[in-house]
Amino acid sequence: MMRHWQTTRFRIDLTQPQVMGIVNVTPDSFSDGGSHEGVSAAMIHAETLLAEGAHILDIGGESTRPGSPAVPLEEELRRVLPVVKAAVALQVPISVDTYKPEVMQAVLDLGADIINDIWALRQPGAQAVVASHPQCGVCLMHMHATPQTMHQQHMGAEGDVAAEVLDFLQTHTRSLEALGVQADRIVWDAGTGFGKSLGQNFALLQQQPRLAAAGYPLLAGWSRKGSLGKVTGRAVGERMPASIAAALLSVEHGAAVVRVHDVRETCDALAVLQAMRAAQTLDTQG
């Protein structure tokens, strides 16, 4: 696996797990909708996440929870651009969660570092925006169906889910690289919860090393997801322990980046994991 992620302003070190803190500027996200609307509230939250240990900030202006309606372009731009403009000044990697090429171009023009796209750049013009940029990072995610229908149209029950996800990500990666995008700019996300059943989500987690073996760094986004609610019986606001467990398991199974709401707690858990790994290394060397 590549040991760094090349982005607009930063060459992110992936030899240690990176924590991506979520900054939703939406009124309707499944977990924290409306909590950080507006530039002031969003920036207070962003600075809090950085103080808690976040390495990357991921800003999103459209909820992609199951069944969520699409947001008009002008509304997403209104929500996102002022926050991105302010966040870029924090001098940390800024990711923007969007699938609209117009939003991609606008945030890259402001200096954003990463495009995080649930559609894996499948919207017309999206690949061209990323390919025309000299070195922005990009995260390609697997999604079955659409945010409006994925809760009703899971991937087929039969077959090898990891193989299907791997084939999808490889196909769209090859397409992007053919346009001149270097491999070290690309990270993969298996798309937990995006058109997958409970069993398929956990099968992908268990088989995550198969995806990592392809050589592209993996981003894992389990935080507060519905599958964690199903196995624990907890409501969204009560899923922090399960989210931390999923983040640790993701890193143990090869993830380089974890996208989370609960940054401080996740960083503490990862510090314990890293201490154990360091001790194992010393024992081996001794």
mmCIF file of N, CA, C and O in Angstrom, residues 154-162 165 190-208 222 226-228 230-231:
data_model
loop_
_atom_site.group_PDB
_atom_site.id
_atom_site.type_symbol
_atom_site.label_atom_id
_atom_site.label_comp_id
_atom_site.label_asym_id
_atom_site.label_seq_id
_atom_site.Cartn_x
_atom_site.Cartn_y
_atom_site.Cartn_z
ATOM 1 N N HIS A 154 -30.500 -3.108 -2.026
ATOM 2 C CA HIS A 154 -29.188 -3.590 -1.612
ATOM 3 C C HIS A 154 -28.526 -4.365 -2.753
ATOM 4 O O HIS A 154 -29.186 -4.811 -3.691
ATOM 5 N N MET A 155 -27.235 -4.520 -2.649
ATOM 6 C CA MET A 155 -26.514 -5.375 -3.584
ATOM 7 C C MET A 155 -27.116 -6.777 -3.534
ATOM 8 O O MET A 155 -27.711 -7.170 -2.526
ATOM 9 N N GLY A 156 -26.965 -7.524 -4.600
ATOM 10 C CA GLY A 156 -27.536 -8.862 -4.641
ATOM 11 C C GLY A 156 -27.056 -9.733 -3.492
ATOM 12 O O GLY A 156 -25.915 -9.621 -3.042
ATOM 13 N N ALA A 157 -27.923 -10.585 -3.011
ATOM 14 C CA ALA A 157 -27.586 -11.439 -1.870
ATOM 15 C C ALA A 157 -26.536 -12.483 -2.233
ATOM 16 O O ALA A 157 -25.778 -12.941 -1.384
ATOM 17 N N GLU A 158 -26.516 -12.865 -3.497
ATOM 18 C CA GLU A 158 -25.579 -13.893 -3.923
ATOM 19 C C GLU A 158 -24.262 -13.251 -4.369
ATOM 20 O O GLU A 158 -24.199 -12.088 -4.740
ATOM 21 N N GLY A 159 -23.213 -14.034 -4.332
ATOM 22 C CA GLY A 159 -21.945 -13.562 -4.874
ATOM 23 C C GLY A 159 -20.996 -13.043 -3.818
ATOM 24 O O GLY A 159 -21.312 -12.979 -2.628
ATOM 25 N N ASP A 160 -19.842 -12.657 -4.287
ATOM 26 C CA ASP A 160 -18.735 -12.217 -3.443
ATOM 27 C C ASP A 160 -18.756 -10.700 -3.388
ATOM 28 O O ASP A 160 -18.357 -10.017 -4.329
ATOM 29 N N VAL A 161 -19.222 -10.129 -2.275
ATOM 30 C CA VAL A 161 -19.380 -8.679 -2.185
ATOM 31 C C VAL A 161 -18.043 -7.959 -2.288
ATOM 32 O O VAL A 161 -17.930 -6.913 -2.934
ATOM 33 N N ALA A 162 -16.999 -8.513 -1.671
ATOM 34 C CA ALA A 162 -15.684 -7.872 -1.738
ATOM 35 C C ALA A 162 -15.159 -7.839 -3.168
ATOM 36 O O ALA A 162 -14.574 -6.842 -3.604
ATOM 37 N N VAL A 165 -17.028 -5.052 -5.079
ATOM 38 C CA VAL A 165 -16.548 -3.726 -4.696
ATOM 39 C C VAL A 165 -15.154 -3.479 -5.273
ATOM 40 O O VAL A 165 -14.857 -2.394 -5.788
ATOM 41 N N ALA A 190 -14.846 1.592 0.694
ATOM 42 C CA ALA A 190 -15.759 0.501 0.325
ATOM 43 C C ALA A 190 -17.224 0.902 0.420
ATOM 44 O O ALA A 190 -18.098 0.207 -0.095
ATOM 45 N N GLY A 191 -17.521 2.016 1.082
ATOM 46 C CA GLY A 191 -18.894 2.523 1.115
ATOM 47 C C GLY A 191 -19.801 1.810 2.100
ATOM 48 O O GLY A 191 -20.892 1.345 1.737
ATOM 49 N N THR A 192 -19.394 1.761 3.350
ATOM 50 C CA THR A 192 -20.216 1.132 4.386
ATOM 51 C C THR A 192 -21.603 1.768 4.410
ATOM 52 O O THR A 192 -21.748 2.984 4.537
ATOM 53 N N GLY A 193 -22.624 0.930 4.288
ATOM 54 C CA GLY A 193 -23.995 1.408 4.392
ATOM 55 C C GLY A 193 -24.600 1.912 3.104
ATOM 56 O O GLY A 193 -25.809 2.151 3.036
ATOM 57 N N PHE A 194 -23.806 2.068 2.066
ATOM 58 C CA PHE A 194 -24.312 2.633 0.823
ATOM 59 C C PHE A 194 -24.787 1.518 -0.107
ATOM 60 O O PHE A 194 -24.076 1.063 -0.989
ATOM 61 N N GLY A 195 -26.027 1.082 0.125
ATOM 62 C CA GLY A 195 -26.622 0.044 -0.710
ATOM 63 C C GLY A 195 -26.194 -1.355 -0.340
ATOM 64 O O GLY A 195 -26.216 -2.255 -1.189
ATOM 65 N N LYS A 196 -25.829 -1.557 0.927
ATOM 66 C CA LYS A 196 -25.356 -2.871 1.377
ATOM 67 C C LYS A 196 -26.171 -3.317 2.583
ATOM 68 O O LYS A 196 -26.541 -2.500 3.429
ATOM 69 N N SER A 197 -26.380 -4.600 2.672
ATOM 70 C CA SER A 197 -27.100 -5.154 3.817
ATOM 71 C C SER A 197 -26.195 -5.204 5.038
ATOM 72 O O SER A 197 -24.973 -4.989 4.945
ATOM 73 N N LEU A 198 -26.784 -5.510 6.171
ATOM 74 C CA LEU A 198 -26.005 -5.650 7.403
ATOM 75 C C LEU A 198 -24.883 -6.665 7.218
ATOM 76 O O LEU A 198 -23.712 -6.388 7.531
ATOM 77 N N GLY A 199 -25.211 -7.816 6.684
ATOM 78 C CA GLY A 199 -24.199 -8.847 6.492
ATOM 79 C C GLY A 199 -23.130 -8.440 5.504
ATOM 80 O O GLY A 199 -21.948 -8.752 5.692
ATOM 81 N N GLN A 200 -23.523 -7.748 4.460
ATOM 82 C CA GLN A 200 -22.550 -7.310 3.464
ATOM 83 C C GLN A 200 -21.581 -6.277 4.034
ATOM 84 O O GLN A 200 -20.382 -6.296 3.749
ATOM 85 N N ASN A 201 -22.087 -5.372 4.870
ATOM 86 C CA ASN A 201 -21.202 -4.390 5.494
ATOM 87 C C ASN A 201 -20.132 -5.066 6.341
ATOM 88 O O ASN A 201 -18.943 -4.719 6.262
ATOM 89 N N PHE A 202 -20.536 -6.035 7.142
ATOM 90 C CA PHE A 202 -19.561 -6.694 8.011
ATOM 91 C C PHE A 202 -18.678 -7.665 7.234
ATOM 92 O O PHE A 202 -17.516 -7.869 7.609
ATOM 93 N N ALA A 203 -19.200 -8.223 6.155
ATOM 94 C CA ALA A 203 -18.344 -9.055 5.300
ATOM 95 C C ALA A 203 -17.241 -8.211 4.673
ATOM 96 O O ALA A 203 -16.078 -8.641 4.582
ATOM 97 N N LEU A 204 -17.579 -6.988 4.269
ATOM 98 C CA LEU A 204 -16.568 -6.095 3.694
ATOM 99 C C LEU A 204 -15.520 -5.700 4.732
ATOM 100 O O LEU A 204 -14.335 -5.598 4.409
ATOM 101 N N LEU A 205 -15.957 -5.487 5.958
ATOM 102 C CA LEU A 205 -14.994 -5.176 7.014
ATOM 103 C C LEU A 205 -14.051 -6.359 7.236
ATOM 104 O O LEU A 205 -12.827 -6.198 7.311
ATOM 105 N N GLN A 206 -14.615 -7.553 7.316
ATOM 106 C CA GLN A 206 -13.802 -8.739 7.554
ATOM 107 C C GLN A 206 -12.842 -9.000 6.399
ATOM 108 O O GLN A 206 -11.711 -9.446 6.599
ATOM 109 N N GLN A 207 -13.272 -8.682 5.177
ATOM 110 C CA GLN A 207 -12.465 -8.943 3.988
ATOM 111 C C GLN A 207 -11.715 -7.704 3.487
ATOM 112 O O GLN A 207 -11.170 -7.715 2.383
ATOM 113 N N GLN A 208 -11.670 -6.690 4.311
ATOM 114 C CA GLN A 208 -11.003 -5.449 3.912
ATOM 115 C C GLN A 208 -9.555 -5.651 3.452
ATOM 116 O O GLN A 208 -9.095 -4.951 2.541
ATOM 117 N N TRP A 222 -17.367 4.171 9.189
ATOM 118 C CA TRP A 222 -18.365 3.432 9.963
ATOM 119 C C TRP A 222 -19.093 4.293 10.995
ATOM 120 O O TRP A 222 -20.083 3.857 11.579
ATOM 121 N N GLY A 226 -25.950 2.908 10.435
ATOM 122 C CA GLY A 226 -27.109 2.100 10.788
ATOM 123 C C GLY A 226 -26.771 0.668 11.142
ATOM 124 O O GLY A 226 -27.440 0.062 11.993
ATOM 125 N N SER A 227 -25.755 0.096 10.501
ATOM 126 C CA SER A 227 -25.376 -1.282 10.827
ATOM 127 C C SER A 227 -24.944 -1.415 12.280
ATOM 128 O O SER A 227 -25.184 -2.448 12.917
ATOM 129 N N LEU A 228 -24.299 -0.390 12.809
ATOM 130 C CA LEU A 228 -23.905 -0.422 14.221
ATOM 131 C C LEU A 228 -25.133 -0.351 15.121
ATOM 132 O O LEU A 228 -25.175 -0.988 16.179
ATOM 133 N N LYS A 230 -28.025 -1.596 14.310
ATOM 134 C CA LYS A 230 -28.710 -2.884 14.220
ATOM 135 C C LYS A 230 -28.079 -3.932 15.127
ATOM 136 O O LYS A 230 -28.788 -4.747 15.723
ATOM 137 N N VAL A 231 -26.749 -3.939 15.226
ATOM 138 C CA VAL A 231 -26.115 -4.976 16.040
ATOM 139 C C VAL A 231 -26.089 -4.626 17.531
ATOM 140 O O VAL A 231 -25.944 -5.519 18.366
#
